[in-house]
mmCIF file of C-alpha atoms in Angstrom:
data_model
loop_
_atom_site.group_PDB
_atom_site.id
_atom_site.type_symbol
_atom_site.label_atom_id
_atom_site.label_comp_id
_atom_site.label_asym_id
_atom_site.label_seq_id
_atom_site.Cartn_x
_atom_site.Cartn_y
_atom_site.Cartn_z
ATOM 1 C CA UNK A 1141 17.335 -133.075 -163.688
ATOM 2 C CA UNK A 1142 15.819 -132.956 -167.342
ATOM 3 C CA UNK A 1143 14.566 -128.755 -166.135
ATOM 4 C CA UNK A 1144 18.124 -128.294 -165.133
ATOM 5 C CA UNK A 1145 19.554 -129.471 -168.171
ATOM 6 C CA UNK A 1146 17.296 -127.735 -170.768
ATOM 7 C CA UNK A 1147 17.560 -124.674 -168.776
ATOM 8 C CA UNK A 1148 20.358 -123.561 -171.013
ATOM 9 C CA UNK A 1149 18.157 -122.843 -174.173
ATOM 10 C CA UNK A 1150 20.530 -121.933 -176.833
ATOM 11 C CA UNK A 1151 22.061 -125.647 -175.694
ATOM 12 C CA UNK A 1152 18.436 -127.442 -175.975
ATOM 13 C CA UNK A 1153 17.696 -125.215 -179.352
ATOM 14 C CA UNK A 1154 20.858 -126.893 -180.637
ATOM 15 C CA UNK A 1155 19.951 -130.421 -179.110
ATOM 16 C CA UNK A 1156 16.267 -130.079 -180.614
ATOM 17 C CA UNK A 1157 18.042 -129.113 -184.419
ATOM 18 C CA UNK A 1158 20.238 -131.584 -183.662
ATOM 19 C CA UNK A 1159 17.364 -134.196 -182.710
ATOM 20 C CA UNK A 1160 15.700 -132.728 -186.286
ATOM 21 C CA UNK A 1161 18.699 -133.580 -188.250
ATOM 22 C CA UNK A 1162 19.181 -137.293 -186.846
ATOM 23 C CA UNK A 1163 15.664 -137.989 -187.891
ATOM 24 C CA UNK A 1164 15.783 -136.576 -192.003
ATOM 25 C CA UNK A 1165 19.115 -139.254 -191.426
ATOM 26 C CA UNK A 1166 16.674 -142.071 -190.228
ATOM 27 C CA UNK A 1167 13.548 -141.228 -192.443
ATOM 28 C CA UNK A 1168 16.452 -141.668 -195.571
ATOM 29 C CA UNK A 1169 18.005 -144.714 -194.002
ATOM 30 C CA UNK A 1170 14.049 -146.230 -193.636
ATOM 31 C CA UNK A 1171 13.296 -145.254 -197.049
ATOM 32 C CA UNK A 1172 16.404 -146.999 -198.182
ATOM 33 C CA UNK A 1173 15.475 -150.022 -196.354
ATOM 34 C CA UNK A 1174 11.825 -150.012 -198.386
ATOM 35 C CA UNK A 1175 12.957 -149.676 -201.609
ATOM 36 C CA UNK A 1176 15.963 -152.463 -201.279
ATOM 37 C CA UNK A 1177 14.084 -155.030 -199.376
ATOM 38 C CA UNK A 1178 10.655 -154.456 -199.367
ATOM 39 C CA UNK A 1179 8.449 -155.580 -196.495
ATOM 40 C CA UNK A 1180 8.426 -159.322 -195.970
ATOM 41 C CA UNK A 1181 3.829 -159.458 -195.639
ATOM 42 C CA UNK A 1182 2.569 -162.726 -194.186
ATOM 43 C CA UNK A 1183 0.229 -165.078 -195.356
ATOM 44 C CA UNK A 1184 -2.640 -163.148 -194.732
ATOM 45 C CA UNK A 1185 -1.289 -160.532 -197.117
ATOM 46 C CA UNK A 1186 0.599 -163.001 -199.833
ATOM 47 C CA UNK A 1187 -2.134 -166.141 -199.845
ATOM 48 C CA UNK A 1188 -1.615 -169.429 -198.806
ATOM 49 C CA UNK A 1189 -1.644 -172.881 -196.826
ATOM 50 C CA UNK A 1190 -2.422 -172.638 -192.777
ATOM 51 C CA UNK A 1191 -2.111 -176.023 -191.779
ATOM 52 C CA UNK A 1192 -2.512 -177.354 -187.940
ATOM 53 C CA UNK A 1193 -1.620 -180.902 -186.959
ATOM 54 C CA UNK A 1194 -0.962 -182.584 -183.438
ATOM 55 C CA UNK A 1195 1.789 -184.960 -182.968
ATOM 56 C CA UNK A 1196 1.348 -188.179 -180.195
ATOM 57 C CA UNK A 1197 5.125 -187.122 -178.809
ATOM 58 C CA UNK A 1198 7.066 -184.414 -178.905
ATOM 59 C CA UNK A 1199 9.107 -183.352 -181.861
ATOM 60 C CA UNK A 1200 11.618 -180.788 -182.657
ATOM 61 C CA UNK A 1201 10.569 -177.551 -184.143
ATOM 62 C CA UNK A 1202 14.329 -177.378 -186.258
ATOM 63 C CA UNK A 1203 13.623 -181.152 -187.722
ATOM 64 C CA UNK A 1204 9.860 -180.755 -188.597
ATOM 65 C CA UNK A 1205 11.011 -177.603 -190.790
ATOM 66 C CA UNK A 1206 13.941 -179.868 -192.398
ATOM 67 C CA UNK A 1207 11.435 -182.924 -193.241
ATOM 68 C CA UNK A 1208 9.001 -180.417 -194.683
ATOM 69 C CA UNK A 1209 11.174 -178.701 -196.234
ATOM 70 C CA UNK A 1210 12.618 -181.561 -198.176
ATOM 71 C CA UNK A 1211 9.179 -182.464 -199.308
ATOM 72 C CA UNK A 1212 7.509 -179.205 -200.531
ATOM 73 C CA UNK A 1213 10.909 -178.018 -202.464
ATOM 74 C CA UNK A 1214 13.491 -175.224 -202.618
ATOM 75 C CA UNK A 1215 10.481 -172.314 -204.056
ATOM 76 C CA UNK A 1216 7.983 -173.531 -202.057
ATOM 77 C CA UNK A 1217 10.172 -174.188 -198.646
ATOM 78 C CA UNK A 1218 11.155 -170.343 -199.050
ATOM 79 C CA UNK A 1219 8.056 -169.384 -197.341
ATOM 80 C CA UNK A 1220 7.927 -171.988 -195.253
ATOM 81 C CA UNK A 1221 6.825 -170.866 -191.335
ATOM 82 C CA UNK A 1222 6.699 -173.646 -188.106
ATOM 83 C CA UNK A 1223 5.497 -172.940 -184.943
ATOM 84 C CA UNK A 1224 4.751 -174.434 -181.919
ATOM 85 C CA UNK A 1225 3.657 -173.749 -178.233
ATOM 86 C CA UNK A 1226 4.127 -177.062 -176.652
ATOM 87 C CA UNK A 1227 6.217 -178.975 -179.356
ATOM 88 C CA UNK A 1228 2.538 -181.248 -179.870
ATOM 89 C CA UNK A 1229 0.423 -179.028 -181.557
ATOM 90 C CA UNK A 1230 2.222 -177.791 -184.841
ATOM 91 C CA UNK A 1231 1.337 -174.863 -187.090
ATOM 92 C CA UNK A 1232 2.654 -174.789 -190.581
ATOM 93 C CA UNK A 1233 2.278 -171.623 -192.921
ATOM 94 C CA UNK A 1234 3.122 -172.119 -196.742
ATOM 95 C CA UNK A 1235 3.141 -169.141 -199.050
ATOM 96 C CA UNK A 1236 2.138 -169.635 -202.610
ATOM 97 C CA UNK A 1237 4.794 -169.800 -205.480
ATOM 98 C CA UNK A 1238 5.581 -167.928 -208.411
ATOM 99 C CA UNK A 1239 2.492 -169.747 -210.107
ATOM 100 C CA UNK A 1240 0.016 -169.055 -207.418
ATOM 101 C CA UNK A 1241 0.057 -172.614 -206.433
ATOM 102 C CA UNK A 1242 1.320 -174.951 -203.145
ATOM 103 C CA UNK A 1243 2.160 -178.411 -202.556
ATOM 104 C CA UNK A 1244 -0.489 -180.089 -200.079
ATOM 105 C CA UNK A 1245 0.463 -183.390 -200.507
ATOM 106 C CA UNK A 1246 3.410 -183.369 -197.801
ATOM 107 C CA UNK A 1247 1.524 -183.779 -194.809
ATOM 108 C CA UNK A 1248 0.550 -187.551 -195.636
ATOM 109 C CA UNK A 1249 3.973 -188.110 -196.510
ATOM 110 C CA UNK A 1250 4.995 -186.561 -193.129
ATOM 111 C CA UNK A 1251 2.736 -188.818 -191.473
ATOM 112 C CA UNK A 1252 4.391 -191.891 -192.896
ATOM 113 C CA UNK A 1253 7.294 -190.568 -191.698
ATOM 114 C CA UNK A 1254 6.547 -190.269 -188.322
ATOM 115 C CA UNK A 1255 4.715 -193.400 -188.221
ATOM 116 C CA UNK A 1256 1.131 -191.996 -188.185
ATOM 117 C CA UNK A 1257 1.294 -190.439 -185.270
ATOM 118 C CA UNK A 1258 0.263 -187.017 -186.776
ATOM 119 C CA UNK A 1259 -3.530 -185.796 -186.347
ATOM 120 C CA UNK A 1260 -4.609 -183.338 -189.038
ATOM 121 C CA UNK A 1261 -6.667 -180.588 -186.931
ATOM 122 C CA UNK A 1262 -7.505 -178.115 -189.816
ATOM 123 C CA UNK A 1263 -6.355 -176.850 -193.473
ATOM 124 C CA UNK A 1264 -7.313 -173.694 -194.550
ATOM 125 C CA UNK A 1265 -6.596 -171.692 -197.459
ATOM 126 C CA UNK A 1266 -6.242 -167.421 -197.726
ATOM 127 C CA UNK A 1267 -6.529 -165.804 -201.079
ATOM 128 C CA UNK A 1268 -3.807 -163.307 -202.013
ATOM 129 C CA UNK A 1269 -6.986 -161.491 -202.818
ATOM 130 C CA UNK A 1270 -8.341 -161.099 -199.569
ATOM 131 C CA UNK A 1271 -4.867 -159.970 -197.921
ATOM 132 C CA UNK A 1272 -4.680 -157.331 -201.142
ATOM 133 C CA UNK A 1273 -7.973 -155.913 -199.762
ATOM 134 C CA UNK A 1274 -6.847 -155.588 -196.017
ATOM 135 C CA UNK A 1275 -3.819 -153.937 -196.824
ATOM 136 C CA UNK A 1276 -6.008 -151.295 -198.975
ATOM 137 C CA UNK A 1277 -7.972 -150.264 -196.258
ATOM 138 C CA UNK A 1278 -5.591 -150.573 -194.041
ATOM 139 C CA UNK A 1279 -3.725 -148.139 -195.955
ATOM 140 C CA UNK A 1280 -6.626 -146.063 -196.145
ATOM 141 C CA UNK A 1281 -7.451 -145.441 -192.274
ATOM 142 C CA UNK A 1282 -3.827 -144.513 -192.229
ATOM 143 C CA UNK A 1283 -4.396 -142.068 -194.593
ATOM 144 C CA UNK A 1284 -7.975 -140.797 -193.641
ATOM 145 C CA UNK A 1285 -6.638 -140.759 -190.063
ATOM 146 C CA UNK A 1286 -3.226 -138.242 -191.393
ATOM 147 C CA UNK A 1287 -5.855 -136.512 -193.036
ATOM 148 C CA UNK A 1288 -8.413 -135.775 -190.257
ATOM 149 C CA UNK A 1289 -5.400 -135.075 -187.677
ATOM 150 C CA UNK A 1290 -4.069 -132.263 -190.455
ATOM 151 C CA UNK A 1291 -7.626 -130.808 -190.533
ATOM 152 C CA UNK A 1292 -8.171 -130.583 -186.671
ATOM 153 C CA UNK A 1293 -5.104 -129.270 -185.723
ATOM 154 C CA UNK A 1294 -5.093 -126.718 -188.442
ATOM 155 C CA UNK A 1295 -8.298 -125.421 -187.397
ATOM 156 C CA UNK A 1296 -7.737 -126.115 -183.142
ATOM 157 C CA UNK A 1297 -3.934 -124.753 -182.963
ATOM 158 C CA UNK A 1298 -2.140 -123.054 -185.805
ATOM 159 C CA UNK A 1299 -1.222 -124.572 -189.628
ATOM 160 C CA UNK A 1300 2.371 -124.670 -189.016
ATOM 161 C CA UNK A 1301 2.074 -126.294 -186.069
ATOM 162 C CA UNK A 1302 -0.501 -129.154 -187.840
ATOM 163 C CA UNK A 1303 2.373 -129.537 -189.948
ATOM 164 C CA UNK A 1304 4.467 -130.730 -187.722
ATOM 165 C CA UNK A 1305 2.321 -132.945 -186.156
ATOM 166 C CA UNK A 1306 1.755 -134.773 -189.336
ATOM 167 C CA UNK A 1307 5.060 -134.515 -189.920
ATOM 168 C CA UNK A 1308 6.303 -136.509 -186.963
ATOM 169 C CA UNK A 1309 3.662 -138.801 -187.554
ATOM 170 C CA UNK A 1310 4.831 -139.287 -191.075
ATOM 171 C CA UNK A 1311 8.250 -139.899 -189.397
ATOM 172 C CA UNK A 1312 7.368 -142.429 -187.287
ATOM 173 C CA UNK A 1313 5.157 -144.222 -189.315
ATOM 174 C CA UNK A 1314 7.931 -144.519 -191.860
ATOM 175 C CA UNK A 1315 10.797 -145.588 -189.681
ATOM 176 C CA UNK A 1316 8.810 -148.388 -187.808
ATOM 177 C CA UNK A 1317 7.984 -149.413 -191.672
ATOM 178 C CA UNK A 1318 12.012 -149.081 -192.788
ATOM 179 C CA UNK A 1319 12.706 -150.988 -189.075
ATOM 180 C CA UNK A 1320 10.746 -154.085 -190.578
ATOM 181 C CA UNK A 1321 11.575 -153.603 -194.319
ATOM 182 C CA UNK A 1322 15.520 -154.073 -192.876
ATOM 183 C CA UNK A 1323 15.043 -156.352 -190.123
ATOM 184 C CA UNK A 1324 12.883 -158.493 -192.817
ATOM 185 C CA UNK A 1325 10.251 -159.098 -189.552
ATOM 186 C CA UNK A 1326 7.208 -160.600 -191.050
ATOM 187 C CA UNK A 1327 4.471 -157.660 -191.583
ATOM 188 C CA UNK A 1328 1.098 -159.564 -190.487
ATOM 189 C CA UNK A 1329 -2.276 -158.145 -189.255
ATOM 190 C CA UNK A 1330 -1.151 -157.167 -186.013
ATOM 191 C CA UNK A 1331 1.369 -155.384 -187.313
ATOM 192 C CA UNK A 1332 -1.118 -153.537 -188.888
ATOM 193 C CA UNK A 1333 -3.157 -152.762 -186.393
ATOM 194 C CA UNK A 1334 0.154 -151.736 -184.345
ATOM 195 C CA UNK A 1335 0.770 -148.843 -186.368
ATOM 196 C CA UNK A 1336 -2.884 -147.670 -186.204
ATOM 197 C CA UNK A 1337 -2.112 -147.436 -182.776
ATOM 198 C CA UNK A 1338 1.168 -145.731 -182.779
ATOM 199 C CA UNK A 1339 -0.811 -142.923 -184.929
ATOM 200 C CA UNK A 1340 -2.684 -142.190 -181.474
ATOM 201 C CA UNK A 1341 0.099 -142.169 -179.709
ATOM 202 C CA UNK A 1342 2.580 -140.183 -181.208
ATOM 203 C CA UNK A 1343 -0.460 -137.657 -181.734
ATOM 204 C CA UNK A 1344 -1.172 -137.405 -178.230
ATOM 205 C CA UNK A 1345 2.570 -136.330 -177.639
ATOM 206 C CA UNK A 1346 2.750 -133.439 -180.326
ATOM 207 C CA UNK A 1347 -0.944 -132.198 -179.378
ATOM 208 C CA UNK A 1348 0.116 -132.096 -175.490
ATOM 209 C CA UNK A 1349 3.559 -130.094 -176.292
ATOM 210 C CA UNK A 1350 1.934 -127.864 -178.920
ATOM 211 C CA UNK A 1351 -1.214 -127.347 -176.408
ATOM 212 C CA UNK A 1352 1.932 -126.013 -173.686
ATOM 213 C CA UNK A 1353 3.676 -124.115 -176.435
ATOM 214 C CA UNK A 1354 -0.015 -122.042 -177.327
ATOM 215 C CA UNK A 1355 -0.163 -121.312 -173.523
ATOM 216 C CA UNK A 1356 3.124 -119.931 -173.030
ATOM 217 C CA UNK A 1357 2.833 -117.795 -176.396
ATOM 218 C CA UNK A 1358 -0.514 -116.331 -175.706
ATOM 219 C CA UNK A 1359 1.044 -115.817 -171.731
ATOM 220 C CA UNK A 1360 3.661 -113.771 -173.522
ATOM 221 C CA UNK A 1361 5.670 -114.642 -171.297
ATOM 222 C CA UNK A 1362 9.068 -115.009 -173.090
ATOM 223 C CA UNK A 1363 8.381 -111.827 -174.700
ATOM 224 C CA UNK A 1364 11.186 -110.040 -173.318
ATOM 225 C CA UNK A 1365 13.898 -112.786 -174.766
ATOM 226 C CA UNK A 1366 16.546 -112.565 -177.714
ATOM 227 C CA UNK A 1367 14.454 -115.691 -179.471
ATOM 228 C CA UNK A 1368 11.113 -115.553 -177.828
ATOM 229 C CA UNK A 1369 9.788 -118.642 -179.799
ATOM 230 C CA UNK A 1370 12.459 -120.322 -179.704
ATOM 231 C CA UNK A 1371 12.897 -119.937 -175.649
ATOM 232 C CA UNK A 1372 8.759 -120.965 -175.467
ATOM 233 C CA UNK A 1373 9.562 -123.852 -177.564
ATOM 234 C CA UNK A 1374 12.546 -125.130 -175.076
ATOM 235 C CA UNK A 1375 9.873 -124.171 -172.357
ATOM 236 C CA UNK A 1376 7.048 -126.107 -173.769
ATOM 237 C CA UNK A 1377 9.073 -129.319 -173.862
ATOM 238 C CA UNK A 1378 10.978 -128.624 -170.609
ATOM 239 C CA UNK A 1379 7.579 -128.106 -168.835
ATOM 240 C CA UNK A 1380 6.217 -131.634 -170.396
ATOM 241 C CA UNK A 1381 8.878 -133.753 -170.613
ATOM 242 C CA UNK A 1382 8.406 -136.060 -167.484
ATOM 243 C CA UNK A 1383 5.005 -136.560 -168.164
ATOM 244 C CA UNK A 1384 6.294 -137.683 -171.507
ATOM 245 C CA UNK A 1385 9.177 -140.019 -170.103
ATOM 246 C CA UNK A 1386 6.705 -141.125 -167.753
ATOM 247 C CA UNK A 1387 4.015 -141.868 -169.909
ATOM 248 C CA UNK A 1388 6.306 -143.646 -172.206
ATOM 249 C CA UNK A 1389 8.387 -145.853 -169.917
ATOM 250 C CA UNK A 1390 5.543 -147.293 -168.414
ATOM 251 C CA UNK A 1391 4.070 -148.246 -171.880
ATOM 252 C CA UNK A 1392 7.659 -149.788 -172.747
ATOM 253 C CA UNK A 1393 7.603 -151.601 -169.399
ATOM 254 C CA UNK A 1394 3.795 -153.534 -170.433
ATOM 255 C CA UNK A 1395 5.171 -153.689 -174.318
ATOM 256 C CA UNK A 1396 8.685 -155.209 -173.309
ATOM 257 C CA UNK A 1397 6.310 -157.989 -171.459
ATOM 258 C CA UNK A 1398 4.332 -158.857 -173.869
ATOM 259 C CA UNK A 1399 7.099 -159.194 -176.334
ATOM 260 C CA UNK A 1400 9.311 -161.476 -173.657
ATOM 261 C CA UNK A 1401 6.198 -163.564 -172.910
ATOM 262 C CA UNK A 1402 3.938 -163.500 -175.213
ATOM 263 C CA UNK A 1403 5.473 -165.672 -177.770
ATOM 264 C CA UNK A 1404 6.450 -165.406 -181.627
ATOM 265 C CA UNK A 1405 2.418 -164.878 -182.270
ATOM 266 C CA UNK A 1406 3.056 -161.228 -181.039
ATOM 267 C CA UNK A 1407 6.663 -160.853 -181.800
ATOM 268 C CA UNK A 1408 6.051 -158.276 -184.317
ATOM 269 C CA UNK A 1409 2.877 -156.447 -182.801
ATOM 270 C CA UNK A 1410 5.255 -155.814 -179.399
ATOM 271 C CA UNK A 1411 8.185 -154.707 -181.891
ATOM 272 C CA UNK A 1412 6.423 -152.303 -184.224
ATOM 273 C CA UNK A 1413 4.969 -150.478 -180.309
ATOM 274 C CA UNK A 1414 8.065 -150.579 -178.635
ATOM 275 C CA UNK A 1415 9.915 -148.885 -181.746
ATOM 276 C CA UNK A 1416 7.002 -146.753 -182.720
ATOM 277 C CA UNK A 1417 6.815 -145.500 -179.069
ATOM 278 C CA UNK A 1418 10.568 -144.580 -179.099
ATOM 279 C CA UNK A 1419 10.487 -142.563 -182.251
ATOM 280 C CA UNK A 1420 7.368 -141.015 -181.642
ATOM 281 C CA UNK A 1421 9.491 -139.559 -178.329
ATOM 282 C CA UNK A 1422 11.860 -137.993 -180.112
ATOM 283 C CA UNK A 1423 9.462 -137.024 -183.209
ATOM 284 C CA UNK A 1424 7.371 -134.935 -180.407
ATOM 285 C CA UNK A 1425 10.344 -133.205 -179.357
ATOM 286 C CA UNK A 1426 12.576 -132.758 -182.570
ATOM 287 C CA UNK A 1427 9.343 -132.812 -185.468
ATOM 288 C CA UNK A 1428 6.704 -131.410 -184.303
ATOM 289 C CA UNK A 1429 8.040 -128.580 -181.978
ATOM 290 C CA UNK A 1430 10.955 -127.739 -184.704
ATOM 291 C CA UNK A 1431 9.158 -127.811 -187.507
ATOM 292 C CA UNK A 1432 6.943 -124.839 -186.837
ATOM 293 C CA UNK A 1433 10.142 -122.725 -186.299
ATOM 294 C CA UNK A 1434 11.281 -123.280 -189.474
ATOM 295 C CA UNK A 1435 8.349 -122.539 -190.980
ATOM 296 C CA UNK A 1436 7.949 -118.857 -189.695
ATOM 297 C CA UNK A 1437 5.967 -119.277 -186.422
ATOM 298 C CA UNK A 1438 5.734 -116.111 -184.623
ATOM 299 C CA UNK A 1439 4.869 -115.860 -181.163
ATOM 300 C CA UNK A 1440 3.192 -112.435 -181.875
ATOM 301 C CA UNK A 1441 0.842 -114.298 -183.891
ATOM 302 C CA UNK A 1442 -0.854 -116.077 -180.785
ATOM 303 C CA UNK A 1443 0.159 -112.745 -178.775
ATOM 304 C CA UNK A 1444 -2.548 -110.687 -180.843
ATOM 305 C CA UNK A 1445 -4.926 -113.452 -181.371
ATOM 306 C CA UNK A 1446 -5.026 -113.667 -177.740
ATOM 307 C CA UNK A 1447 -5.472 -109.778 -177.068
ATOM 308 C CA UNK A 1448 -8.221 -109.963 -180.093
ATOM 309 C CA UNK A 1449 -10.158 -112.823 -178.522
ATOM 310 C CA UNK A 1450 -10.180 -110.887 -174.927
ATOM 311 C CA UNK A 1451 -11.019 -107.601 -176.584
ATOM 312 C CA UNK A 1452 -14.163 -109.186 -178.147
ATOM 313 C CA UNK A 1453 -15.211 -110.862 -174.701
ATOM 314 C CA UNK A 1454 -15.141 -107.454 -172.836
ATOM 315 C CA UNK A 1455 -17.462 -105.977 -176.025
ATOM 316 C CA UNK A 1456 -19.664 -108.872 -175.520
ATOM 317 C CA UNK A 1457 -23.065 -107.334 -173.371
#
């Protein structure tokens, strides 16, 4: 069905510039979302209070907030986080105030409340420090990773077309970041790790439809057409775009699980996939097989490369 459709090419040329325009739109929307809101970093990136009690009965998750809420204060009860698995076992996260500081008297006061009934399991403390660190070198793989991924596809396929790999990873990087910065999700350590992942990911897309596109330009095969690139392009994408769907839907289907059942804990891990998956889709598509054409690509450029490389191999004794 997808063949059939995309076998009018001047209609999937306009759908892919199209496609290109609809993501600038989203990358300026995401950047918006950054610099109004900012992303909302968890403890482990602020500093703070990680304190895990156990309750005798069960108590509601709404009411424990309230009481605790009412003790620490308005500044401090900002940050305030409750969670629970089993509505017995309790685990309250406390950012630090404007002074670097947090109230750790409330949990004996709680405990009166409640009638003793509360068992303190553990109390530990994360320096803004630490979290300051993580994000640095977690900001650094990113980079290092962009970096490498620039150099080996510049030197395995063609410049232009290394530029739009990075590109569309840029892209999608960027709008899972915007995605958070609006929706205000809490941006944790698996978060983190999530869009190390999505790097892979959307790389393997671009590589596999650039990979195709060399093939069918060195094949010369749509030589003969009014916009040979342009047709290889439509070509390239038509030829790997249910492997792509494919590939894709079943990581949504294992994603959407985890999200559904895994609990709050992984909330934000499952969205940043699930989103970064979805973009990375259309960046493969729209980015990184567009990009190249605006850039001057020629498909005579892999034409002679290829009759170069074979007139060497037949001089070879």
């Amino acid at each position: 069905m997808f063949k059939l459709f995309l076998s009018t090419r001047p209609l999937a040329t306009k759908l892919r510039f199209a496609g290109l325009f609809l993501s600038l739109f989203l990358m300026l929307f995401a950047t918006l979302g950054l610099v109004k809101n900012g992303l909302n970093f968890s403890i482990e990136f602020n500093g703070g209070y990680i304190t895990e009690f156990q309750s005798q009965q069960s108590l509601n998750v709404p009411e424990v907030r309230t009481v605790i809420s009412a003790l620490l204060g308005q500044e401090q009860a900002a940050g305030l986080k409750v969670s629970t698995a089993d509505q017995h076992h309790f685990v309250i996260r406390q950012n630090l105030d404007a002074a670097g500081e947090t109230n750790q008297q409330w949990f004996s006061t709680l405990n009166d409340t409640y009638h003793g009934e509360l068992t303190l399991l553990e109390a530990n403390f994360i320096g803004a420090q630490v979290g300051a660190e993580l994000l640095d070198q977690g900001g650094m793989a990113m980079l290092s990773a962009i970096l490498m991924v620039l150099i080996y596809l510049a030197l395995r396929f063609e410049w232009r077309l290394a530029v739009g790999a990075v590109a569309a990873l840029f892209h999608d990087i960027l709008l899972v970041l915007g995605l958070f910065a609006w929706l205000q999700v809490e941006f944790d350590l698996t978060v983190l790790a999530s869009i190390l992942a999505i790097i892979g990911y959307s790389l393997n897309d671009s590589i596999i439809v650039a990979d195709r596109l060399r093939e069918l330009m060195r094949a010369n095969l749509p030589r003969a057409e009014v916009d040979p690139l342009g047709c290889a392009i439509n070509d390239a994408i038509t030829s790997t775009l249910s492997r792509t769907l494919i590939t894709s839907g079943t990581t949504l289907a294992t994603i959407a699980s985890i999200w559904l059942l895994a609990g709050p804990p992984l909330a934000g891990f499952s969205l940043a996939l699930f989103s970064g998956i979805v973009v990375g889709t259309l960046s493969s598509i729209c980015i990184s097989a567009t990009l190249p054409q605006l850039f001057g690509l020629d498909i005579n450029h892999y034409i002679l490369k290829a009759d170069i490389d074979q007139s060497e191999q037949m001089l070879m004794p």
